[in-house]
XYZ file of C-alpha atoms in Angstrom:
774
model
C 7.170 46.811 -11.926
C 8.733 43.423 -11.878
C 6.327 40.364 -11.145
C 8.003 38.263 -8.282
C 8.232 34.353 -8.740
C 5.512 33.349 -5.977
C 3.410 36.693 -7.379
C 3.179 35.280 -10.554
C 2.136 31.479 -9.066
C -0.680 33.027 -6.964
C -1.431 35.023 -10.654
C -1.146 31.459 -12.197
C -3.131 30.032 -9.548
C -5.758 32.340 -9.199
C -6.712 32.194 -13.298
C -6.657 28.139 -12.638
C -9.256 27.960 -10.154
C -10.836 31.725 -9.970
C -9.639 31.413 -6.056
C -11.526 34.434 -4.217
C -9.253 34.689 -0.915
C -9.291 38.832 0.391
C -10.762 38.563 3.900
C -13.137 40.997 3.162
C -15.363 38.118 0.577
C -15.224 36.019 3.292
C -18.691 34.056 4.842
C -19.676 32.053 7.834
C -21.743 29.002 7.887
C -20.366 26.077 6.689
C -16.551 24.636 8.017
C -14.927 25.980 5.231
C -16.377 29.292 5.576
C -15.726 28.861 9.530
C -12.017 27.988 8.963
C -11.513 31.273 6.226
C -13.168 33.470 8.862
C -10.397 32.063 11.803
C -7.747 32.418 9.285
C -8.260 35.677 8.073
C -9.146 37.013 12.188
C -5.606 34.780 12.448
C -3.688 37.279 10.584
C -5.748 40.425 11.541
C -4.842 39.685 15.708
C -0.726 38.968 14.279
C -0.991 41.871 12.439
C -1.579 44.014 15.798
C 0.856 42.336 17.912
C -1.720 39.538 19.406
C -0.312 36.341 18.720
C -1.525 34.208 20.965
C -4.365 35.336 19.926
C -3.683 34.668 16.440
C -2.562 31.171 17.615
C -5.488 30.185 18.979
C -7.780 31.662 16.451
C -5.276 29.702 13.670
C -5.737 26.069 16.043
C -9.691 26.767 15.796
C -9.199 26.574 12.139
C -7.020 23.670 11.792
C -9.605 21.563 14.522
C -12.259 21.941 11.469
C -9.889 20.211 9.100
C -9.563 22.228 6.513
C -9.248 21.500 2.631
C -5.373 21.821 1.828
C -6.410 23.364 -0.459
C -8.189 26.530 1.501
C -4.910 26.373 3.903
C -3.125 27.103 -0.177
C -5.159 29.990 -0.724
C -4.136 31.193 3.061
C -0.727 30.715 2.140
C -1.399 32.774 -1.333
C -3.122 35.723 0.195
C 0.006 36.071 2.930
C 2.463 35.528 0.687
C 5.982 33.258 1.950
C 8.045 35.820 3.193
C 5.283 36.811 5.848
C 3.970 33.019 6.792
C 7.905 32.746 7.640
C 8.128 36.055 9.657
C 5.039 34.384 11.674
C 6.359 31.217 12.039
C 9.890 32.580 13.603
C 7.108 33.295 16.595
C 7.441 30.890 19.611
C 3.430 31.193 20.073
C 2.507 30.815 16.036
C 5.973 28.766 15.349
C 4.311 25.171 15.121
C 0.574 26.203 14.090
C 1.990 28.111 11.130
C 4.416 25.068 10.202
C 1.310 22.722 10.080
C -0.187 25.365 7.705
C 2.450 25.510 5.482
C 2.898 21.674 5.797
C -0.381 21.219 4.565
C -0.350 24.377 2.094
C 3.287 22.809 0.079
C 1.498 19.575 -0.184
C -1.812 20.818 -1.624
C 1.066 22.881 -4.234
C 3.318 19.616 -4.957
C -0.448 18.146 -5.654
C -1.380 21.167 -7.975
C 1.817 21.132 -9.818
C 1.402 18.243 -11.601
C -2.284 19.078 -12.460
C -2.537 19.104 -16.870
C -4.589 22.363 -16.160
C -1.692 24.028 -14.531
C 1.487 23.158 -16.500
C -0.914 23.704 -19.663
C -2.078 27.239 -18.874
C 2.006 27.543 -16.872
C 2.536 26.866 -21.052
C 0.865 29.219 -22.532
C 2.830 31.549 -20.427
C 5.940 31.070 -22.512
C 4.651 33.463 -25.331
C 3.627 36.148 -22.951
C 5.916 38.475 -21.851
C 10.286 37.605 -21.252
C 9.245 37.929 -17.383
C 6.573 35.665 -17.549
C 8.286 33.473 -19.873
C 10.763 33.396 -16.995
C 8.695 32.372 -14.075
C 6.909 30.429 -16.225
C 10.227 27.945 -17.351
C 11.173 28.268 -14.149
C 8.300 26.455 -12.430
C 7.846 24.077 -15.603
C 11.363 22.864 -14.769
C 10.196 22.320 -10.565
C 7.567 20.225 -11.839
C 10.246 18.268 -13.736
C 9.613 15.416 -15.898
C 6.052 14.886 -15.203
C 5.246 18.320 -16.774
C 7.343 16.799 -20.332
C 3.909 14.701 -21.757
C 1.825 18.236 -21.322
C 5.250 20.242 -23.153
C 5.578 17.321 -25.781
C 2.104 17.891 -27.043
C 2.860 21.752 -27.639
C 4.778 19.614 -30.487
C 2.178 18.308 -32.262
C -0.250 21.172 -31.639
C -0.109 23.602 -34.469
C 0.922 26.659 -32.494
C 3.835 28.835 -33.767
C 7.264 27.550 -33.546
C 8.105 29.700 -30.950
C 6.665 28.147 -28.432
C 7.815 25.198 -29.139
C 11.107 26.173 -29.380
C 10.392 27.544 -25.709
C 8.836 24.361 -25.220
C 11.843 21.958 -25.574
C 14.238 24.903 -23.675
C 12.105 24.296 -20.595
C 12.702 20.490 -21.410
C 16.330 20.621 -21.924
C 16.769 22.408 -18.780
C 15.728 19.789 -17.100
C 18.390 18.016 -17.924
C 19.124 14.677 -17.173
C 15.083 13.765 -15.323
C 14.085 14.921 -18.976
C 15.864 11.733 -20.731
C 13.524 8.967 -19.885
C 10.398 10.358 -20.774
C 11.865 11.631 -23.765
C 13.073 7.968 -25.000
C 9.928 6.755 -24.658
C 8.588 9.830 -27.013
C 10.826 8.375 -29.811
C 8.103 5.514 -30.086
C 5.514 8.587 -31.212
C 4.239 8.196 -35.065
C 3.956 11.710 -35.007
C 7.417 13.457 -36.357
C 6.913 16.553 -34.800
C 7.792 15.223 -31.468
C 10.115 12.609 -32.379
C 12.086 15.295 -34.302
C 11.767 17.484 -30.916
C 12.826 14.349 -28.365
C 15.365 14.375 -30.637
C 16.807 17.825 -30.707
C 16.466 18.014 -26.915
C 18.545 14.828 -26.437
C 21.172 16.168 -27.797
C 20.925 19.305 -25.684
C 21.274 17.088 -22.903
C 23.879 14.687 -24.216
C 23.142 11.871 -22.018
C 24.691 8.774 -23.903
C 21.860 6.670 -21.768
C 19.643 8.033 -24.971
C 22.328 6.233 -27.977
C 20.494 2.707 -28.046
C 16.923 4.384 -29.051
C 18.922 7.077 -31.265
C 20.867 4.398 -33.395
C 17.822 2.059 -33.664
C 16.084 4.837 -34.778
C 18.269 5.387 -37.142
C 18.058 2.225 -39.547
C 14.509 1.452 -38.518
C 12.420 0.885 -41.734
C 9.852 4.182 -42.028
C 12.212 6.478 -40.539
C 11.828 9.503 -42.668
C 15.047 10.778 -44.270
C 14.617 14.067 -42.250
C 14.294 11.702 -38.805
C 17.407 10.108 -39.936
C 19.731 13.280 -40.333
C 19.002 15.008 -37.004
C 19.053 11.600 -35.510
C 22.679 11.014 -36.878
C 23.245 14.971 -35.907
C 22.176 14.135 -32.336
C 24.607 10.384 -32.291
C 27.560 12.852 -33.290
C 27.076 15.350 -30.577
C 26.293 13.032 -27.549
C 28.811 10.412 -28.691
C 31.510 12.719 -28.389
C 30.823 13.049 -25.095
C 32.252 9.890 -24.442
C 35.699 10.918 -26.385
C 35.253 8.470 -29.258
C 33.383 8.304 -32.235
C 33.815 4.621 -32.318
C 30.186 3.514 -30.225
C 28.950 0.289 -29.535
C 26.040 -0.931 -32.019
C 22.249 -0.706 -30.565
C 22.178 -4.100 -29.318
C 24.924 -4.240 -26.973
C 24.402 -0.321 -25.896
C 20.647 -1.272 -24.287
C 22.587 -4.465 -22.718
C 25.021 -2.335 -20.833
C 21.739 0.413 -20.277
C 19.467 -2.753 -18.991
C 22.471 -3.661 -17.072
C 23.397 -0.629 -14.956
C 20.047 -0.703 -13.977
C 20.140 -4.188 -13.064
C 23.496 -3.567 -10.560
C 21.832 -0.432 -8.669
C 24.784 1.537 -7.783
C 24.613 4.682 -5.989
C 24.380 6.357 -9.615
C 21.390 4.319 -10.307
C 19.574 5.587 -6.880
C 20.442 9.204 -8.011
C 19.291 8.318 -10.824
C 15.657 6.974 -9.000
C 15.281 9.764 -7.337
C 15.427 12.332 -9.737
C 12.916 10.691 -11.697
C 10.763 10.317 -8.971
C 10.956 6.332 -9.268
C 8.646 7.238 -12.656
C 8.688 4.475 -15.323
C 7.836 5.930 -19.154
C 5.953 4.518 -21.824
C 4.082 5.835 -24.965
C 0.414 4.481 -25.666
C 0.373 4.009 -29.104
C -3.074 4.360 -28.886
C -4.159 7.264 -26.737
C -0.645 8.862 -28.677
C 0.613 10.127 -25.652
C 3.503 9.878 -23.404
C 2.115 7.998 -19.994
C 4.187 7.479 -16.661
C 3.909 5.825 -13.603
C 4.997 5.712 -9.942
C 6.542 2.729 -9.022
C 8.411 1.444 -5.648
C 12.004 2.963 -4.701
C 12.889 -0.487 -3.999
C 11.391 -2.090 -7.652
C 12.746 0.950 -9.796
C 16.118 -0.280 -11.328
C 14.823 -3.674 -11.655
C 11.469 -2.759 -13.531
C 13.929 -0.631 -15.514
C 15.958 -3.006 -16.696
C 12.863 -5.099 -17.550
C 11.568 -2.231 -19.348
C 14.824 -1.850 -20.987
C 15.381 -5.384 -21.797
C 11.707 -6.360 -23.923
C 12.295 -2.614 -25.184
C 15.649 -4.417 -26.642
C 14.516 -7.795 -27.223
C 11.857 -6.325 -29.768
C 14.470 -5.077 -31.693
C 16.651 -7.532 -31.845
C 15.187 -11.012 -30.539
C 17.771 -13.336 -31.451
C 20.242 -11.409 -28.671
C 20.679 -14.322 -25.988
C 22.197 -11.969 -23.428
C 19.318 -10.736 -23.246
C 17.533 -13.697 -21.727
C 19.588 -14.511 -18.534
C 19.842 -10.547 -17.478
C 15.929 -10.823 -17.860
C 15.671 -13.958 -15.659
C 17.834 -12.141 -13.195
C 15.758 -8.832 -13.150
C 12.139 -10.831 -12.308
C 14.344 -12.639 -9.760
C 15.317 -9.473 -8.498
C 11.871 -8.502 -8.063
C 10.252 -10.852 -6.194
C 13.593 -10.906 -3.762
C 13.300 -7.174 -2.945
C 9.493 -7.341 -2.208
C 10.029 -10.432 -0.038
C 12.738 -7.995 1.698
C 10.419 -5.545 1.830
C 7.666 -7.733 3.749
C 10.351 -9.159 5.781
C 11.476 -5.501 7.291
C 8.562 -4.346 7.571
C 7.491 -7.306 10.201
C 10.118 -5.304 12.529
C 9.322 -1.594 11.745
C 8.444 -0.042 14.950
C 8.882 3.952 13.119
C 5.864 4.639 10.699
C 7.090 4.317 7.220
C 8.986 7.173 5.127
C 7.421 6.112 1.829
C 3.795 5.145 1.403
C 5.163 2.038 -0.734
C 5.873 -0.001 2.363
C 3.210 0.299 3.893
C 1.772 -3.327 4.635
C -0.643 -3.349 3.152
C 1.033 -1.648 -0.231
C 3.419 -4.396 0.193
C 0.973 -6.993 -0.086
C -0.385 -5.473 -2.694
C 3.063 -5.777 -4.945
C 3.571 -9.413 -3.149
C 0.051 -11.028 -4.757
C 0.974 -8.836 -8.134
C 4.484 -10.884 -7.963
C 2.454 -13.853 -6.793
C 3.329 -15.804 -10.830
C 6.808 -14.158 -11.258
C 8.171 -17.242 -9.823
C 6.737 -19.178 -13.036
C 8.287 -16.543 -15.343
C 12.220 -17.315 -14.273
C 11.629 -21.088 -14.487
C 10.282 -20.682 -17.923
C 13.786 -19.008 -19.289
C 15.099 -22.925 -19.022
C 18.765 -24.289 -16.997
C 20.970 -22.885 -19.357
C 19.513 -19.192 -18.519
C 19.210 -19.683 -15.436
C 23.038 -20.727 -14.743
C 24.182 -17.513 -17.068
C 21.734 -15.600 -14.721
C 23.518 -16.658 -11.445
C 26.932 -15.460 -13.264
C 25.294 -12.304 -13.935
C 23.653 -11.665 -10.516
C 27.134 -13.051 -8.916
C 29.192 -10.452 -11.438
C 27.112 -7.854 -10.462
C 27.444 -8.835 -6.886
C 23.540 -9.309 -6.426
C 24.649 -12.318 -4.476
C 20.521 -12.473 -3.054
C 19.005 -12.990 -6.696
C 21.899 -15.383 -7.462
C 20.849 -17.577 -4.522
C 17.101 -17.446 -5.682
C 17.842 -18.348 -8.859
C 20.277 -20.655 -7.279
C 17.203 -22.209 -5.061
C 15.129 -21.992 -7.993
C 17.504 -25.034 -10.022
C 17.164 -27.549 -6.481
C 14.238 -28.746 -9.036
C 16.133 -31.765 -10.867
C 13.960 -31.974 -14.330
C 14.403 -28.098 -14.512
C 17.852 -28.500 -14.048
C 18.591 -31.366 -15.799
C 21.832 -31.876 -14.146
C 24.054 -34.639 -16.134
C 23.054 -31.494 -19.804
C 24.777 -28.999 -17.697
C 27.613 -29.491 -14.809
C 31.341 -30.427 -16.066
C 31.985 -33.748 -15.660
C 35.214 -35.293 -13.468
C 37.736 -34.526 -15.959
C 36.023 -31.524 -17.446
C 37.076 -29.178 -15.190
C 35.556 -26.060 -15.455
C 34.373 -26.062 -18.845
C 32.845 -22.716 -20.891
C 30.452 -24.633 -22.719
C 28.816 -26.061 -19.877
C 25.957 -23.474 -18.398
C 25.945 -25.525 -14.673
C 29.517 -24.544 -14.329
C 29.274 -21.618 -12.145
C 27.460 -23.578 -9.876
C 30.722 -25.555 -9.331
C 32.696 -22.563 -9.490
C 30.624 -20.748 -6.713
C 31.753 -23.239 -4.460
C 34.864 -21.119 -4.180
C 32.465 -17.778 -3.886
C 34.718 -15.869 -1.460
C 30.329 -14.796 -0.123
C 29.534 -17.881 2.123
C 25.762 -17.622 1.844
C 26.640 -18.023 -2.219
C 29.069 -21.162 -1.883
C 26.629 -22.395 0.812
C 23.693 -22.185 -1.971
C 25.753 -23.494 -4.584
C 26.161 -27.306 -2.638
C 22.640 -26.735 -1.128
C 21.414 -27.150 -5.129
C 23.925 -29.888 -6.462
C 22.969 -31.254 -3.154
C 19.434 -31.750 -4.426
C 20.463 -32.539 -8.359
C 21.082 -36.125 -9.191
C 23.197 -38.159 -6.436
C 25.055 -40.517 -8.626
C 26.163 -38.148 -10.883
C 29.681 -37.365 -10.179
C 30.294 -33.972 -11.211
C 33.602 -31.300 -11.383
C 34.109 -30.255 -8.048
C 31.794 -32.501 -6.061
C 34.693 -33.843 -3.139
C 33.472 -30.099 -1.886
C 29.356 -30.028 -1.944
C 30.002 -31.890 1.839
C 31.823 -30.414 3.878
C 30.515 -26.603 2.719
C 26.552 -28.196 3.622
C 27.779 -29.409 7.372
C 29.733 -25.842 7.308
C 25.655 -24.528 6.551
C 23.969 -26.752 8.983
C 26.383 -25.841 11.758
C 26.462 -21.835 10.612
C 25.400 -19.351 13.108
C 27.994 -16.919 13.402
C 27.461 -14.926 10.483
C 27.091 -11.132 10.936
C 25.947 -8.671 8.292
C 28.592 -4.825 8.654
C 28.476 -1.895 6.867
C 31.685 -0.832 6.341
C 31.717 3.950 4.901
C 34.570 4.331 3.581
C 35.626 7.035 1.146
C 38.850 5.563 -0.026
C 37.596 2.623 -3.426
C 41.087 0.466 -2.744
C 40.389 0.335 0.821
C 36.853 -0.137 0.590
C 37.226 -3.170 -1.005
C 40.665 -4.223 1.140
C 38.310 -3.999 4.323
C 35.395 -5.990 1.915
C 37.838 -8.638 0.919
C 39.026 -9.195 4.604
C 35.236 -9.199 6.463
C 34.107 -11.677 4.218
C 36.971 -13.750 4.674
C 35.937 -14.106 7.650
C 32.836 -14.867 7.307
C 31.078 -11.711 7.235
C 27.930 -10.712 5.491
C 28.785 -7.378 3.791
C 27.957 -4.467 2.272
C 29.797 -1.030 1.273
C 29.160 2.470 1.148
C 31.417 5.427 -0.315
C 29.791 7.760 1.984
C 27.388 9.227 4.946
C 24.704 9.568 2.321
C 24.931 6.111 0.455
C 24.818 4.815 4.498
C 21.725 5.912 5.270
C 20.128 4.685 1.891
C 21.778 1.273 2.491
C 20.210 1.676 6.480
C 16.683 2.404 5.546
C 16.617 -0.242 2.040
C 18.258 -3.151 5.116
C 18.184 -1.427 8.348
C 19.264 -5.201 10.288
C 22.750 -4.612 10.376
C 25.269 -6.345 13.239
C 27.839 -3.561 13.871
C 28.656 -0.435 10.971
C 32.413 0.741 10.598
C 33.297 4.797 10.020
C 36.295 6.239 8.163
C 37.137 8.196 11.075
C 39.070 10.961 8.425
C 35.785 10.786 6.368
C 35.499 14.279 5.043
C 32.292 15.922 3.395
C 32.260 16.756 0.109
C 28.556 17.988 -0.806
C 29.491 21.175 -2.305
C 26.295 24.413 -2.728
C 26.295 25.984 -6.439
C 28.452 28.936 -4.943
C 31.502 25.919 -4.536
C 30.737 26.246 -0.871
C 30.586 23.251 1.931
C 27.463 22.145 2.807
C 27.218 20.830 6.020
C 24.755 18.240 6.276
C 24.873 14.837 9.019
C 25.615 12.475 7.046
C 28.890 14.042 5.432
C 30.623 13.733 8.731
C 31.702 10.848 10.929
C 31.096 13.216 14.463
C 27.636 13.814 12.775
C 27.012 10.199 11.554
C 27.483 8.613 14.612
C 24.993 11.157 16.451
C 22.374 10.937 13.884
C 22.584 6.616 13.998
C 22.144 7.178 17.528
C 19.218 8.911 17.324
C 17.613 6.609 15.147
C 15.204 4.016 17.527
C 16.311 1.111 14.840
C 19.927 1.613 15.090
C 20.641 3.396 18.194
C 21.900 -0.442 19.589
C 23.851 -1.312 17.186
C 27.857 -1.406 17.470
C 29.956 1.531 15.751
C 33.657 1.202 15.210
C 35.861 4.161 14.268
C 38.388 2.769 11.164
C 41.705 4.828 11.620
C 44.209 5.804 9.394
C 47.760 5.649 8.579
C 49.105 8.779 9.411
C 49.824 8.102 12.811
C 49.158 11.804 14.103
C 45.603 11.905 12.022
C 45.160 8.485 13.909
C 45.458 9.265 17.642
C 43.486 12.718 17.274
C 40.150 10.836 15.465
C 41.157 8.466 18.701
C 40.816 11.321 20.942
C 37.933 12.646 19.338
C 35.644 9.440 19.290
C 37.129 7.953 23.062
C 34.058 7.027 24.835
C 31.742 7.636 21.908
C 31.379 4.695 19.941
C 32.056 0.522 20.365
C 36.385 0.375 19.572
C 38.699 1.361 16.484
C 39.839 -0.755 13.966
C 42.807 0.152 11.827
C 44.162 1.003 8.448
C 45.014 -0.987 6.390
C 41.955 -3.387 7.117
C 42.768 -6.537 9.124
C 40.434 -9.563 8.924
C 41.378 -10.696 12.243
C 41.315 -7.524 14.046
C 38.147 -6.499 12.528
C 36.514 -9.810 13.256
C 38.054 -10.038 16.563
C 36.403 -6.297 17.812
C 32.853 -7.190 15.811
C 32.444 -10.506 17.658
C 33.567 -9.463 20.624
C 31.007 -6.224 20.712
C 28.175 -8.312 19.506
C 28.310 -11.672 21.498
C 25.657 -10.828 23.785
C 23.769 -8.312 22.245
C 20.197 -9.295 20.749
C 20.315 -9.914 16.640
C 18.466 -8.417 14.399
C 15.688 -10.508 13.522
C 15.729 -10.730 10.081
C 19.694 -11.500 10.545
C 18.753 -14.484 12.527
C 16.303 -15.815 10.190
C 18.409 -16.055 7.601
C 21.309 -18.066 9.579
C 18.604 -20.099 10.471
C 17.374 -20.631 6.859
C 21.386 -21.373 5.186
C 21.127 -23.879 8.628
C 17.834 -25.068 7.397
C 18.032 -25.865 3.767
C 21.757 -26.535 3.984
C 19.875 -29.374 6.366
C 16.687 -30.226 3.767
C 19.234 -30.663 1.364
C 21.121 -33.845 3.044
C 17.926 -35.319 4.202
C 16.496 -35.932 0.390
C 19.686 -38.210 -0.089
C 19.480 -41.488 0.868
C 22.908 -42.885 1.928
C 22.342 -46.486 -0.304
C 21.985 -44.322 -3.651
C 24.767 -42.015 -3.772
C 28.357 -41.221 -3.592
C 28.324 -38.564 -1.463
C 30.080 -39.553 1.797
C 26.979 -38.817 4.499
C 28.330 -40.145 7.609
C 31.613 -38.097 7.455
C 32.702 -36.445 11.002
C 32.254 -33.046 9.910
C 27.868 -34.222 8.885
C 27.635 -36.111 11.504
C 28.935 -33.720 14.116
C 27.119 -30.585 12.648
C 23.728 -32.653 12.472
C 23.706 -33.772 15.776
C 25.005 -29.912 16.948
C 21.286 -29.143 15.315
C 19.650 -30.783 18.131
C 19.873 -29.324 21.389
C 20.043 -25.273 20.690
C 18.059 -25.123 16.706
C 14.144 -24.306 15.995
C 12.483 -27.363 15.217
C 12.177 -27.015 11.858
C 15.730 -27.345 11.463
C 15.734 -29.681 14.392
C 13.180 -31.961 12.198
C 15.600 -31.366 8.369
C 18.556 -32.271 10.718
C 16.764 -35.506 12.231
C 15.795 -36.665 8.500
C 19.175 -36.388 7.359
C 20.641 -38.298 10.616
C 18.450 -41.382 9.741
C 19.280 -41.065 5.919
C 22.954 -41.364 6.554
C 22.827 -44.451 7.752
C 25.003 -43.403 10.872
C 24.262 -46.056 13.607
C 27.110 -44.784 15.911
C 25.335 -41.827 16.591
C 22.056 -43.825 17.523
C 22.884 -43.433 21.769
C 23.578 -39.735 21.483
C 20.630 -38.987 19.496
C 18.853 -40.519 22.580
C 20.408 -38.617 25.182
C 19.009 -35.059 23.423
C 15.699 -36.962 23.132
C 15.489 -37.645 26.740
C 16.867 -34.593 27.706
C 13.634 -32.813 25.469
C 11.120 -35.009 26.264
C 9.409 -33.065 28.757
C 9.001 -29.852 26.295
C 9.126 -31.832 22.743
C 6.294 -30.593 20.331
C 4.728 -33.245 18.448
C 6.580 -32.970 14.893
C 9.656 -33.129 16.418
C 9.082 -35.980 18.628
C 7.395 -37.773 15.127
C 11.094 -36.772 13.848
C 13.276 -38.478 16.234
C 11.500 -41.472 16.414
C 11.762 -41.796 12.346
C 15.194 -41.241 12.693
C 15.462 -43.687 15.213
C 13.278 -45.871 13.368
C 16.191 -46.150 11.109
C 19.115 -46.129 12.585
C 19.047 -48.502 15.164
C 15.747 -49.047 16.796
C 17.057 -52.269 18.347
C 19.236 -50.117 21.789
C 18.024 -50.820 25.390
C 17.237 -46.633 25.191
C 16.092 -46.727 21.803
C 13.612 -49.284 22.568
C 12.550 -47.352 25.882
C 11.742 -44.451 23.570
C 9.280 -46.515 20.997
C 7.488 -48.263 24.069
C 6.686 -45.027 25.578
C 6.081 -43.702 21.819
C 3.737 -46.449 21.259
C 1.478 -45.242 24.343
C 1.338 -41.506 23.059
C -1.724 -39.731 23.191
C -0.755 -38.416 19.490
C -1.983 -40.736 17.080
C 0.737 -39.419 14.308
C 3.683 -40.413 17.380
C 2.268 -43.595 17.322
C 1.669 -44.565 14.049
C 6.197 -42.910 13.915
C 6.872 -45.931 16.373
C 4.960 -48.266 14.891
C 6.913 -47.969 11.594
C 10.253 -48.026 13.630
C 9.859 -50.963 15.317
C 8.740 -52.478 12.225
C 12.245 -51.409 10.429
C 13.768 -52.818 12.843
C 15.993 -55.158 11.253
C 17.800 -57.372 14.340
C 14.609 -56.770 16.609
C 14.114 -60.219 18.283
C 11.078 -62.540 19.340
C 11.007 -61.759 22.876
C 11.149 -58.038 22.068
C 8.589 -57.649 19.756
C 6.332 -59.936 21.740
C 6.841 -57.279 24.597
C 5.591 -54.705 21.694
C 2.649 -56.209 20.612
C 1.738 -56.979 23.681
C 2.033 -53.462 24.847
C -0.244 -52.123 21.961
C -2.760 -54.931 22.007
C -6.298 -54.034 21.908
C -8.249 -54.911 25.324
C -11.499 -56.164 23.819
C -13.122 -56.464 27.005
C -12.907 -52.423 27.143
C -15.670 -50.343 26.716
C -16.582 -49.340 22.788
C -15.381 -52.490 21.931
C -17.992 -53.235 20.310
C -19.246 -55.494 23.054
C -23.256 -57.044 22.969
């Protein structure tokens, strides 16, 4: 009689745990025994057609909160087919699905136990049927079974078991590559040889760097070299060329791929279950750890670069990319923390729970110190690598780090006025960034340069102040997600939106779009190609219809999400008129609007601005815009008008700073007032005083202090200024009175009569109680 896969797994489970699941042997007494009895009764009731009674018994069993292990025993005893049949009954649907859910959780946990995996491995040398079932189960377990399979390589058992173990690993295909590469660090030649053979069979180019390095390492035996050389030839043949780059360059390419984090990297992360692998030399075994999904790509880049640097310590290109990868870990974690504050639904992944994020953030507390240790030249090149890789968030973070004058060493790294974009100057990337179409990059470059030596006149310095004035007044940046399968249209649409001042994320299909939205669900609008067609196929080549693959069902999925339901959705129409009319008719009334291809920035920008004019933007988007404005104002406030070549009194700067006073958060207003005071623009004093008087009844103490500070630096002698200062000198808060006194003291043009008035108003009344009278 042939053994089915389910029956084989049941037998394996029984063999491992000695489980007794016969209903006749179930005892009564403890809660677990009671749950067993109730579940047995539920099956008996179901078999005679009493489904309502069966549901009652099963629910009573669940009320006892039995362990998932017991529910898995029940599932094995009843059988998969009968359980599914019962779950189709209306009376039993909810309770049976809950039992199945918890049983599958236990089954998944069971698969990851070393004991279970080793039992499967013993079946590899049994009958052909058992070997087939065990191999399928090991492949289903995936990479986590590889440590147990590799242990077989050095066990000294007969050769057949090793062959079957390698076959199981090879059938895992690309999922096995990372653990196998880590296993090449083993000192056991049998494990190394087995890993090389499996890598050769899989043929994945990611292994070429380590294989090349192993080939030239001291201590590598001739046998390993021969097998390694053959594997390199086989794998390199998949590239269509016999000429492959040196290992040092391949390592860099692998790390760069992870850092850039494209769709293929996300697929790899999912296939590898977000695991990071390493060979433990002390324990002489392969180890793994599951890391947060959002951090996997940077951690893989970091691991790859440290491994590469151990072999090629003088390869300078590793350091900027490593700096960017470490910075990326900080950026991603900070983003998750911000997103967690907005979350209104349960977390989908445990690592995004608040407690897990706090733990991760705490672990990264000193990561910024490691980034700073790279120094200005490596950090500038890290900015360049981040920009080229379109990791703009990382580029901005590193540029913020470079705001430290002593770290940046501006005189050494920035090109001189007549140098142009000099390639030999690391800081040239900061100057070039001033012209970048991504506005956050241009703004941050200007902010960073403004924080450096205010007297250093470098190439491109004339662009700093105009950009800062735009950044201070920034309020219109909106985040758009463009879903477009055709890369030409996707790039054209992205460029068009960037030119109109939008922050843009792109996706080639609905799957990637949902991934983007899960990562950063803070988009102001989404544009979806109306002619997007399903591309996912099953093993027989047939189309698999899932919501993410078609625009109509993708839109339905977006509307069903509490977080995304209110987001404006636009459909892009193809250039073929007949098809465009058909699509527009199909979506008319179901979406916010339509845009046409080829994409036009003016059309798209106008449509999006109209749709979002009165919309409540996600708070993270508001934070982003406020943050840009705040940092620009802070950089201006750090410059003294008397010690710089920058024109801080330009109409654009003064207008932008004044514009923040009436409609922004206090932190921005405070920095803007400092900047106005330092600018020396006396012509703005009346506007400042007017805003002060308008806000007088509702101002916070720190904001009032900032107003008084600006008034004191600009012109405290005007009639309106003196009235404000006189009142401030009587304020209840000591910090306000102190700043008002300083403002009066800074007034070089204050006449004797006015000074006497201020002093008289502040005169201490020695006759008042509490002034030390006898």
